[in-house]
XYZ file of C-alpha atoms in Angstrom:
690
model
C 0.000 0.000 0.000
C 1.152 3.531 -0.669
C 1.630 5.920 2.181
C -0.274 9.187 1.737
C 1.155 10.933 4.801
C 4.543 12.023 3.381
C 5.216 14.292 0.394
C 6.737 12.312 -2.474
C 9.776 13.560 -4.368
C 10.617 12.013 -7.730
C 14.290 11.199 -8.270
C 16.456 10.687 -11.342
C 19.578 8.546 -11.657
C 22.585 10.828 -12.202
C 25.844 8.876 -11.730
C 27.007 5.268 -11.378
C 30.372 3.914 -10.244
C 30.786 0.308 -11.405
C 33.146 -1.735 -9.226
C 34.637 -5.141 -9.888
C 31.321 -6.572 -8.658
C 28.421 -4.305 -7.867
C 27.815 -0.603 -8.374
C 27.311 2.554 -6.353
C 24.451 4.658 -7.746
C 23.582 8.294 -7.078
C 20.113 9.805 -7.517
C 19.083 13.446 -7.402
C 15.742 14.730 -6.070
C 14.396 18.219 -5.503
C 11.406 19.602 -3.643
C 10.072 21.908 -0.968
C 10.750 20.886 2.610
C 7.505 20.314 4.598
C 7.124 21.711 8.119
C 7.931 18.380 9.806
C 10.973 17.840 7.545
C 9.977 14.315 6.432
C 9.853 13.467 2.711
C 9.716 10.259 0.681
C 12.113 9.936 -2.285
C 10.933 7.391 -4.877
C 12.624 5.566 -7.741
C 15.116 3.263 -5.983
C 15.585 -0.250 -7.472
C 14.337 -3.428 -5.810
C 17.893 -4.779 -5.440
C 19.099 -1.882 -3.277
C 21.210 -2.771 -0.248
C 19.425 -1.135 2.716
C 22.642 -0.815 4.688
C 24.357 1.214 1.960
C 21.807 4.034 1.584
C 23.196 7.503 2.283
C 21.607 10.923 1.793
C 22.994 14.441 1.787
C 21.858 17.906 0.844
C 23.522 19.210 -2.320
C 21.508 22.396 -2.788
C 19.836 24.098 0.159
C 20.929 26.644 2.703
C 21.014 25.444 6.279
C 19.369 22.054 5.637
C 20.908 18.801 6.774
C 19.846 15.142 6.751
C 19.191 13.604 10.165
C 17.747 10.210 9.174
C 17.213 7.847 6.226
C 15.064 4.729 6.123
C 14.192 2.356 3.279
C 10.509 1.577 2.687
C 8.854 -0.657 0.080
C 5.406 0.067 -1.335
C 3.362 -2.602 -3.084
C 0.261 -2.447 -5.250
C -1.323 -4.686 -7.910
C 0.518 -4.387 -11.199
C -1.133 -3.716 -14.555
C -0.182 -6.636 -16.821
C -1.566 -4.932 -19.939
C 1.685 -3.054 -20.451
C 3.904 -6.163 -20.625
C 3.929 -6.571 -24.408
C 6.683 -9.207 -24.357
C 4.732 -11.397 -21.945
C 1.572 -11.067 -24.009
C 3.428 -11.957 -27.208
C 4.984 -15.020 -25.545
C 1.603 -16.227 -24.250
C 0.028 -15.699 -27.687
C 2.769 -17.714 -29.377
C 2.437 -20.425 -26.718
C -1.254 -20.797 -27.555
C -0.554 -20.728 -31.303
C 2.128 -23.428 -30.988
C -0.197 -25.617 -28.927
C -2.944 -25.252 -31.553
C -0.486 -26.027 -34.399
C 0.741 -29.176 -32.621
C -2.830 -30.313 -32.139
C -3.636 -29.796 -35.849
C -0.526 -31.723 -36.825
C -1.432 -34.582 -34.498
C -4.938 -34.798 -36.013
C -3.525 -34.913 -39.539
C -1.060 -37.656 -38.574
C -3.921 -39.659 -37.096
C -6.064 -39.260 -40.229
C -3.145 -40.299 -42.454
C -2.738 -43.415 -40.350
C -6.454 -44.187 -40.739
C -6.304 -43.864 -44.553
C -3.088 -45.896 -44.704
C -4.725 -48.741 -42.754
C -7.533 -49.108 -45.321
C -7.505 -52.672 -46.803
C -9.984 -54.410 -49.145
C -11.884 -57.105 -47.263
C -13.643 -59.756 -49.368
C -17.195 -60.640 -48.344
C -17.523 -63.747 -46.170
C -18.402 -67.016 -47.928
C -21.846 -68.364 -47.197
C -22.297 -71.843 -45.862
C -24.350 -73.080 -48.846
C -22.173 -71.352 -51.459
C -20.561 -74.014 -53.661
C -17.622 -71.735 -54.665
C -14.719 -71.732 -52.259
C -13.735 -68.170 -53.212
C -15.961 -65.330 -54.256
C -14.615 -63.202 -57.054
C -14.226 -59.393 -56.406
C -14.408 -57.019 -59.381
C -11.080 -55.397 -60.221
C -12.783 -52.031 -60.525
C -13.564 -52.077 -56.801
C -9.896 -52.600 -55.987
C -8.853 -49.807 -58.306
C -11.521 -47.452 -56.966
C -10.351 -48.038 -53.400
C -6.722 -47.456 -54.393
C -7.622 -44.224 -56.203
C -9.623 -43.008 -53.207
C -6.802 -43.766 -50.740
C -4.180 -42.201 -52.996
C -6.118 -38.966 -53.480
C -6.857 -38.649 -49.766
C -3.256 -39.354 -48.773
C -1.957 -36.799 -51.287
C -4.169 -34.060 -49.888
C -3.461 -35.034 -46.275
C 0.322 -35.072 -46.803
C 0.170 -31.635 -48.425
C -1.766 -30.327 -45.442
C 0.675 -32.077 -43.081
C 3.660 -30.396 -44.802
C 1.973 -27.002 -44.461
C 1.142 -27.701 -40.797
C 4.740 -28.729 -39.999
C 6.087 -25.624 -41.730
C 3.656 -23.467 -39.765
C 4.657 -25.227 -36.523
C 8.369 -24.654 -37.203
C 7.733 -20.976 -37.866
C 5.709 -20.571 -34.669
C 8.317 -22.423 -32.595
C 11.025 -20.147 -34.014
C 8.942 -17.062 -33.207
C 8.316 -18.435 -29.709
C 12.054 -19.016 -29.142
C 12.789 -15.459 -30.298
C 10.075 -14.065 -27.997
C 11.397 -16.042 -25.021
C 14.941 -14.844 -25.712
C 13.761 -11.226 -25.960
C 11.876 -11.516 -22.704
C 14.796 -13.251 -21.002
C 17.175 -10.492 -22.097
C 14.692 -7.685 -21.604
C 15.380 -4.938 -19.117
C 14.511 -5.715 -15.514
C 13.620 -2.096 -14.901
C 9.893 -2.866 -15.294
C 8.118 -5.178 -12.803
C 7.699 -8.754 -14.006
C 5.178 -10.035 -11.479
C 1.608 -9.414 -10.397
C 2.737 -7.024 -7.658
C 4.322 -3.696 -8.495
C 6.833 -2.838 -5.776
C 8.364 0.603 -5.345
C 11.405 1.169 -3.149
C 11.520 4.569 -1.463
C 13.804 6.388 0.946
C 12.183 8.234 3.839
C 14.471 11.186 4.552
C 14.248 13.421 7.609
C 15.552 16.965 7.123
C 16.349 19.531 9.772
C 17.020 23.250 9.699
C 15.983 23.953 6.122
C 13.117 25.763 4.401
C 12.142 26.306 0.817
C 13.425 24.246 -2.103
C 16.170 21.726 -1.343
C 18.192 19.350 -3.565
C 18.928 15.856 -2.229
C 21.417 13.228 -3.326
C 20.594 9.596 -2.491
C 23.517 7.189 -2.756
C 23.076 3.415 -2.545
C 24.811 0.196 -3.529
C 23.367 -2.529 -5.748
C 24.668 -5.954 -6.826
C 24.533 -7.339 -10.340
C 27.011 -5.121 -12.221
C 30.373 -6.116 -13.733
C 32.810 -4.647 -16.247
C 35.925 -5.613 -18.192
C 38.321 -3.265 -20.032
C 38.745 -3.181 -23.814
C 40.854 -0.971 -26.070
C 41.176 0.328 -29.621
C 44.636 1.435 -30.732
C 45.004 3.741 -33.750
C 48.353 4.834 -35.178
C 50.108 5.847 -38.379
C 53.028 4.079 -40.015
C 56.283 5.718 -39.030
C 54.819 7.607 -36.055
C 56.130 6.966 -32.553
C 52.850 7.934 -30.837
C 49.301 6.653 -30.978
C 45.892 7.049 -29.392
C 44.553 4.296 -27.191
C 40.785 4.518 -26.732
C 39.712 2.942 -23.459
C 36.411 1.151 -23.781
C 34.645 -1.065 -21.302
C 32.225 -3.926 -21.578
C 29.577 -3.267 -18.907
C 26.817 -5.717 -17.990
C 24.232 -5.028 -15.321
C 21.012 -6.532 -14.041
C 20.371 -4.206 -11.129
C 16.681 -3.703 -11.862
C 16.949 -0.167 -13.273
C 18.090 1.128 -16.659
C 21.073 3.456 -16.623
C 19.929 6.101 -19.099
C 22.066 9.170 -19.649
C 24.188 8.690 -16.526
C 27.771 9.602 -15.717
C 29.660 6.297 -15.531
C 32.912 5.627 -13.715
C 34.760 2.302 -13.514
C 36.691 1.150 -10.455
C 38.771 -1.952 -9.848
C 38.091 -2.035 -6.102
C 35.845 -4.575 -4.429
C 32.621 -2.955 -3.240
C 32.124 -5.598 -0.547
C 35.665 -5.617 0.813
C 36.297 -5.841 4.534
C 36.819 -2.543 6.327
C 37.483 -3.746 9.875
C 40.908 -3.380 11.436
C 42.406 -6.840 12.094
C 42.797 -7.768 15.725
C 46.295 -8.442 17.041
C 46.052 -11.334 19.469
C 48.468 -11.974 22.321
C 51.168 -14.638 22.217
C 51.190 -17.004 25.185
C 53.930 -19.423 26.171
C 52.724 -22.242 28.366
C 49.719 -24.516 28.499
C 47.192 -24.075 25.732
C 44.078 -22.241 26.901
C 40.961 -21.446 24.881
C 40.586 -17.788 24.075
C 37.677 -16.220 25.977
C 34.762 -15.194 23.798
C 33.741 -11.524 24.009
C 30.545 -11.124 25.989
C 29.232 -8.197 23.956
C 27.256 -6.974 26.986
C 27.647 -3.701 28.830
C 25.864 -2.292 31.817
C 23.044 0.107 30.835
C 23.993 3.745 31.255
C 22.647 5.625 34.233
C 19.403 7.497 33.588
C 18.408 5.502 30.508
C 14.802 5.204 31.682
C 14.540 8.994 32.122
C 15.833 9.708 28.623
C 12.368 9.380 27.008
C 10.290 11.177 29.682
C 9.698 14.229 27.503
C 8.726 12.015 24.562
C 6.099 10.166 26.635
C 4.678 13.391 28.017
C 4.070 14.714 24.466
C 1.484 11.999 23.864
C 0.936 9.778 20.819
C 1.071 11.354 17.367
C -1.815 10.697 14.951
C -1.152 7.866 12.508
C -1.930 8.331 8.777
C -5.189 6.885 7.502
C -3.542 4.652 4.890
C -0.134 3.787 6.240
C 2.062 0.929 5.211
C 3.230 -1.619 7.751
C 6.988 -1.957 8.139
C 8.582 -5.383 8.275
C 12.294 -5.358 8.973
C 13.726 -2.823 6.564
C 10.811 -2.973 4.116
C 7.099 -2.147 4.086
C 4.179 -4.468 3.372
C 0.451 -4.043 3.301
C -1.434 -4.643 6.568
C -3.140 -7.698 5.150
C 0.065 -9.538 4.341
C 2.647 -8.521 6.942
C 1.496 -10.965 9.585
C 2.278 -13.982 7.440
C 5.860 -12.834 6.953
C 6.556 -12.522 10.694
C 7.759 -15.522 12.681
C 5.276 -16.950 15.178
C 5.256 -15.435 18.634
C 6.391 -17.941 21.267
C 3.603 -19.051 23.620
C 5.348 -17.602 26.644
C 5.741 -14.159 25.090
C 3.757 -11.350 26.605
C 2.589 -8.166 24.988
C 6.043 -6.610 24.947
C 8.573 -9.430 25.264
C 11.632 -8.731 23.109
C 12.593 -11.452 20.620
C 16.226 -11.563 21.688
C 18.560 -10.494 24.435
C 19.630 -6.834 24.471
C 23.124 -5.758 23.626
C 25.257 -2.912 24.991
C 23.181 -1.645 27.830
C 20.671 -4.456 27.807
C 20.412 -6.145 31.140
C 18.076 -9.165 31.340
C 14.603 -7.792 30.436
C 12.177 -7.207 33.293
C 8.820 -8.937 33.562
C 6.235 -7.848 30.942
C 3.865 -5.065 31.862
C 0.405 -5.983 33.096
C -2.463 -5.835 30.608
C -4.296 -2.553 30.533
C -1.195 -0.431 31.034
C -0.452 2.793 29.221
C -0.589 2.573 25.440
C 2.589 2.307 23.454
C 3.878 5.617 22.069
C 3.243 6.427 18.425
C 5.753 5.999 15.609
C 8.727 8.341 15.567
C 10.411 9.894 12.517
C 13.531 7.718 12.759
C 11.929 4.350 13.292
C 13.977 1.484 14.723
C 13.387 -2.202 13.905
C 9.605 -2.574 13.605
C 9.611 -6.283 14.406
C 9.160 -5.730 18.113
C 6.355 -3.264 17.444
C 4.511 -5.927 15.491
C 5.110 -8.399 18.289
C 3.862 -5.896 20.864
C 0.655 -5.426 18.866
C 0.045 -9.185 18.688
C -2.685 -10.550 20.984
C -1.715 -12.220 24.187
C -1.054 -15.883 23.499
C -3.103 -18.387 25.423
C -1.131 -20.148 28.121
C -0.356 -23.795 27.706
C -3.033 -26.142 29.021
C -2.284 -27.344 32.541
C -2.880 -30.984 33.521
C -6.263 -31.729 35.013
C -6.420 -31.754 38.832
C -8.787 -33.730 41.080
C -11.970 -32.014 42.119
C -11.418 -29.657 45.072
C -7.616 -29.947 44.927
C -5.442 -26.875 45.056
C -3.068 -26.630 42.084
C 0.079 -24.625 42.907
C 1.170 -22.081 40.327
C 4.047 -23.148 38.052
C 7.471 -22.331 39.386
C 9.235 -19.738 37.230
C 12.653 -20.781 35.934
C 15.642 -19.482 37.802
C 17.288 -16.467 36.198
C 20.687 -17.151 34.615
C 23.701 -16.312 36.701
C 25.999 -13.608 35.394
C 25.637 -11.331 32.372
C 23.755 -12.544 29.283
C 25.746 -14.625 26.818
C 24.900 -13.370 23.300
C 24.832 -15.688 20.325
C 26.927 -15.368 17.169
C 24.211 -13.406 15.378
C 23.998 -10.946 18.260
C 27.759 -10.368 18.063
C 27.404 -9.121 14.480
C 27.685 -5.480 15.475
C 27.055 -4.212 11.944
C 23.549 -5.740 12.029
C 22.555 -4.248 15.395
C 19.994 -1.439 15.435
C 19.332 1.023 18.249
C 15.722 0.817 19.427
C 13.891 4.125 19.298
C 11.385 5.754 21.665
C 8.396 4.007 20.057
C 9.667 0.616 21.279
C 8.594 -0.935 24.608
C 10.271 0.395 27.710
C 12.641 -2.565 28.096
C 13.998 -2.068 24.549
C 14.415 1.709 24.407
C 17.937 2.921 23.813
C 19.385 -0.585 23.472
C 20.847 -2.537 20.583
C 19.094 -5.554 19.078
C 19.803 -7.593 15.950
C 17.356 -6.994 13.117
C 16.717 -10.061 10.961
C 15.624 -9.514 7.380
C 12.137 -10.745 6.496
C 12.138 -9.470 2.918
C 12.557 -12.723 1.018
C 11.474 -11.015 -2.214
C 14.364 -8.549 -2.053
C 16.785 -11.415 -1.372
C 15.514 -13.205 -4.485
C 15.905 -10.031 -6.558
C 19.494 -9.667 -5.398
C 20.202 -13.341 -6.116
C 18.964 -12.944 -9.697
C 20.986 -9.772 -10.104
C 24.211 -11.475 -9.004
C 23.797 -14.052 -11.792
C 25.372 -11.484 -14.134
C 28.791 -12.352 -12.656
C 28.608 -15.731 -14.446
C 28.483 -14.152 -17.928
C 31.143 -15.553 -20.307
C 33.931 -13.046 -20.908
C 34.765 -11.699 -24.371
C 37.899 -12.955 -26.116
C 41.139 -11.862 -24.361
C 39.103 -10.159 -21.591
C 40.406 -10.290 -18.006
C 38.581 -9.470 -14.778
C 39.691 -6.109 -13.318
C 40.646 -7.589 -9.966
C 42.874 -10.165 -11.677
C 44.847 -7.570 -13.660
C 44.891 -4.622 -11.221
C 47.091 -6.449 -8.727
C 47.413 -4.815 -5.319
C 46.427 -1.348 -6.570
C 42.971 0.098 -7.224
C 42.235 2.378 -10.149
C 39.281 4.462 -11.287
C 38.355 5.590 -14.798
C 35.748 8.307 -15.410
C 33.862 8.394 -18.687
C 34.049 11.629 -20.643
C 30.381 11.495 -21.705
C 27.133 10.122 -20.367
C 26.101 6.655 -21.478
C 23.157 4.240 -21.530
C 23.334 0.709 -20.122
C 20.017 -1.185 -19.941
C 19.370 -3.725 -17.199
C 19.292 -6.786 -19.480
C 22.291 -8.771 -18.234
C 24.285 -8.585 -21.522
C 27.527 -6.849 -22.459
C 27.355 -3.236 -23.647
C 30.315 -1.185 -24.861
C 30.932 2.152 -23.140
C 33.651 4.568 -24.294
C 35.646 5.961 -21.369
C 38.272 8.188 -22.970
C 41.502 8.481 -24.963
C 44.927 7.760 -23.480
C 48.103 8.844 -25.339
C 50.759 6.128 -25.510
C 54.200 5.812 -27.032
C 54.602 3.265 -29.825
C 57.523 1.475 -31.425
C 57.204 -1.369 -33.904
C 59.771 -4.147 -33.612
C 60.397 -7.207 -35.751
C 61.723 -10.290 -33.994
C 62.564 -13.760 -35.310
C 63.910 -16.981 -33.806
C 64.992 -18.880 -36.938
C 66.357 -21.866 -35.026
C 62.768 -22.626 -33.928
C 60.674 -21.167 -36.759
C 61.878 -19.402 -39.892
C 59.331 -16.592 -39.710
C 59.543 -12.959 -38.616
C 57.019 -11.700 -36.078
C 55.910 -8.103 -35.586
C 55.654 -6.697 -32.050
C 54.369 -3.374 -30.778
C 56.210 -1.842 -27.831
C 53.869 0.384 -25.819
C 55.032 2.910 -23.239
C 52.617 4.489 -20.767
C 53.693 7.995 -19.790
C 50.408 8.877 -18.038
C 49.453 8.457 -14.395
C 46.738 5.898 -15.239
C 47.363 2.187 -15.368
C 46.231 0.210 -18.408
C 44.624 -3.062 -17.355
C 44.893 -6.267 -19.330
C 42.262 -6.756 -21.984
C 41.538 -7.112 -25.703
C 42.856 -4.411 -28.031
C 41.840 -3.738 -31.615
C 44.846 -2.435 -33.559
C 44.263 -0.145 -36.554
C 47.102 1.223 -38.661
C 46.233 3.976 -41.140
C 42.515 3.325 -40.491
C 42.919 -0.331 -41.552
C 42.227 -3.152 -39.138
C 45.386 -5.137 -38.442
C 44.771 -7.572 -35.608
C 42.873 -8.128 -32.370
C 45.363 -8.999 -29.644
C 45.674 -9.167 -25.869
C 47.104 -6.099 -24.151
C 49.072 -6.887 -20.973
C 48.750 -4.796 -17.836
C 50.759 -1.604 -18.296
C 51.581 0.346 -15.135
C 52.173 4.126 -15.205
C 55.602 4.705 -16.734
C 55.922 1.074 -17.811
C 56.780 -0.511 -21.151
C 55.457 -3.787 -22.520
C 55.669 -5.663 -25.806
C 52.490 -6.832 -27.518
C 52.655 -9.356 -30.344
C 50.918 -8.544 -33.641
C 51.526 -11.832 -35.457
C 53.754 -12.855 -38.398
C 55.122 -10.167 -40.710
C 54.605 -11.647 -44.157
C 56.661 -8.933 -45.865
C 59.957 -10.056 -44.262
C 61.554 -13.450 -44.993
C 64.292 -15.228 -43.048
C 66.453 -18.255 -43.944
C 68.828 -20.080 -41.594
C 71.543 -22.637 -42.457
C 73.839 -24.400 -40.011
C 77.061 -26.404 -40.204
C 78.939 -28.645 -37.773
C 82.612 -29.680 -37.836
C 84.064 -32.089 -35.297
C 87.826 -32.192 -34.636
C 90.340 -32.790 -31.881
C 92.824 -30.526 -30.210
C 95.302 -30.568 -27.375
C 98.740 -32.039 -26.786
C 97.473 -35.602 -27.017
C 94.251 -34.864 -28.865
C 92.447 -35.123 -25.561
C 89.933 -32.348 -26.387
C 86.997 -32.735 -28.751
C 86.131 -29.525 -30.621
C 82.590 -29.131 -31.989
C 82.483 -26.077 -34.254
C 78.945 -24.885 -35.007
C 78.332 -22.384 -37.792
C 75.156 -20.302 -38.248
C 74.246 -18.407 -41.430
C 71.109 -16.210 -41.456
C 69.734 -14.337 -44.495
C 66.981 -11.690 -44.324
C 64.921 -10.115 -47.115
C 62.641 -7.081 -46.715
C 59.731 -6.769 -49.161
C 58.128 -3.824 -47.330
C 58.094 -0.270 -48.614
C 59.748 1.073 -45.456
C 63.086 0.267 -43.809
C 62.890 -1.980 -40.754
C 65.139 -3.305 -38.004
C 64.922 -7.030 -37.308
C 66.064 -8.626 -34.076
C 67.452 -12.124 -34.741
C 67.719 -14.343 -31.670
C 70.087 -17.288 -31.418
C 70.933 -19.635 -28.588
C 74.448 -20.459 -27.337
C 75.001 -23.442 -25.012
C 75.676 -22.702 -21.354
C 78.210 -24.852 -19.527
C 77.931 -25.824 -15.892
C 81.247 -27.740 -15.648
C 84.743 -26.355 -15.427
C 86.303 -28.644 -18.055
C 83.782 -27.726 -20.746
C 84.358 -24.423 -22.530
C 82.186 -22.469 -24.953
C 83.964 -20.100 -27.339
C 81.780 -17.739 -29.368
C 82.815 -16.625 -32.858
C 80.207 -14.037 -33.889
C 79.415 -10.342 -33.593
C 76.106 -10.885 -31.768
C 75.426 -9.254 -28.397
C 73.964 -10.246 -25.068
C 70.495 -8.675 -24.577
C 70.159 -6.202 -21.728
C 67.797 -6.646 -18.800
C 64.592 -4.790 -19.638
C 60.895 -5.440 -19.153
C 60.689 -6.713 -22.738
C 63.610 -9.179 -22.343
C 62.982 -10.557 -18.880
C 61.534 -13.743 -20.352
C 64.688 -14.593 -22.320
C 66.621 -17.662 -21.254
C 70.352 -17.682 -20.415
C 72.581 -18.026 -23.450
C 70.382 -15.901 -25.727
C 72.280 -13.828 -28.254
C 70.864 -11.067 -30.444
C 71.646 -9.679 -33.895
C 70.044 -6.357 -34.812
C 69.889 -6.137 -38.585
C 68.896 -2.937 -40.429
C 67.068 -3.745 -43.651
C 66.378 -1.032 -46.243
C 63.156 -1.056 -48.217
C 63.377 -3.975 -50.655
C 66.893 -4.889 -49.437
C 68.580 -7.995 -48.061
C 71.198 -8.722 -45.418
C 73.139 -11.709 -44.067
C 74.808 -12.563 -40.785
C 77.454 -15.215 -40.138
C 78.423 -16.554 -36.738
C 78.997 -19.602 -34.632
C 80.520 -21.101 -31.527
C 82.851 -23.947 -30.483
C 82.194 -26.483 -27.770
C 85.397 -27.892 -26.239
C 84.901 -31.020 -24.146
C 87.293 -33.750 -22.950
C 87.670 -36.631 -25.388
C 86.420 -39.047 -22.753
C 83.085 -37.221 -22.555
C 80.225 -36.729 -24.992
C 77.107 -34.633 -25.193
C 73.854 -36.218 -24.197
C 72.177 -37.388 -27.388
C 75.384 -37.341 -29.432
C 77.921 -34.753 -30.445
C 76.677 -34.391 -33.996
C 73.620 -32.184 -33.983
C 72.422 -29.075 -35.786
């Protein structure tokens, strides 16, 4: 039911920050502050996390927010506006009718096919053993069956074609409805999530900002790199694949992307003591404190003011949500038989001594609802009728039955359970609660199973398959968190599929390198060396490379930290050819020919068919000796590669030739090495090898 007591302010979604999982949304609302300062802001999604709602004044002199509470309004939904559902139901009925027509035709075809000529029975006094049947009758029956079967098969072919078309249309309609936006209600009940905001010290028109967290939103980075041949700079366009099923469409919002975890822990870890001696179990924290002095006198002025009038059509709060008065009782747990009119459902925390005995019936009425309402579960329990006591056993006539002995009170302070030690879930009871609950902390269980189901469906978006070469932000960001703000507003519907959002342009340094390893594969590969001179990190993800406005390749960009340099492979360079030939000569040396000399020769030829000069890096491998009596003597002008980020993956013994090739030119390199080993030893696998 909708509450008519509070002025309603419409809100519009303004900004969204998408985290690794989940999003933080910001809505703006504007209106005139009523005299009591209480307003209801509408438009929040059904998947909102009640504990994450924050409100602040963004435009208004002297006004400030003193309280925020989430309420849910429900009313029967109008199904006439769900066109996708109506189309699906229509196609369901049409498919069922087409299947029935096809089944009837199949049955009629079977009946015609089973037709057989049956000769008349022979009479007892008939002298002929067999009665002759005219051939025309047989032919007439065959013509009749053939004509009927021809027409029935034609109708059956048309019916099957119609059924296939309807089944295809039904599959398309189901897919559209499955991927449709979840912004509109999909059930028989239209629920509206609102935020009841209490303002203080402001008059006139005020602007509010409502911030809240929602699950069901993920993103992965993607890039598009554009450059010109011969240039050492390029433009890297940062794009993001965003998928969300939060229950509201993001239309024209400012989008920012963050790699942080929205649900990360924020508590300081506890440093425990180190004990030397016998092992002793660590004492559990009691979580109980003595109530402060004068707690009962804190609400004297509130009680003397008297009850405030309740609205005529008010919604009933259950936990952190609101339900209609006719349905809230079924959602509450049953009241225990021993509970009185104001027995709390659990033990108090922090200033909650064991509760006193319940007040006698007929006492003063409970105070009316306050602006900043505390958990309404106890209020519903207090309004429940007194439960009938358990039936006592029958006593003999005239016998005196002693009253039942009350259980002995527990010794010592109350021992809270694990749920009561969850301090983040504790709520301070307000002045409208019974006297034994006022000003004390109690856990507030959630009774809104519908909201839990909405959040569960929203979180299913995290199981979406990733695009090619895509990496989760948390996997590529490492131990640092980054944020990227989009330069323009964007639209992302709540359909649970990937949508591309352009974030901005990032200048990067570029250098094209050509590398080949002819001893493994006689092919030259092109590589793009990117340098990031900005203060923003580039996360790992797919990149679409375009050179001179022509698509070149779609590759995987590695994580590039600010000021870092990484090499990204572009694939084989077909315009450059490489040929490698080797030679081996075995001989002996030494005073008594006690040393075996294995002389390896390497000859590499390169040919450039491109229209621009290039520099090719040729990599060769020289053996590495781990024994003192084995020597390796190199006979080439190659060099040892330096230690850089691009060469950290090279193995020991790697040697490099850097060959400058003019446009359409060729070049050759000659080198080799000698392996000197004792004559009594041999290489594993034989000395003679390429």
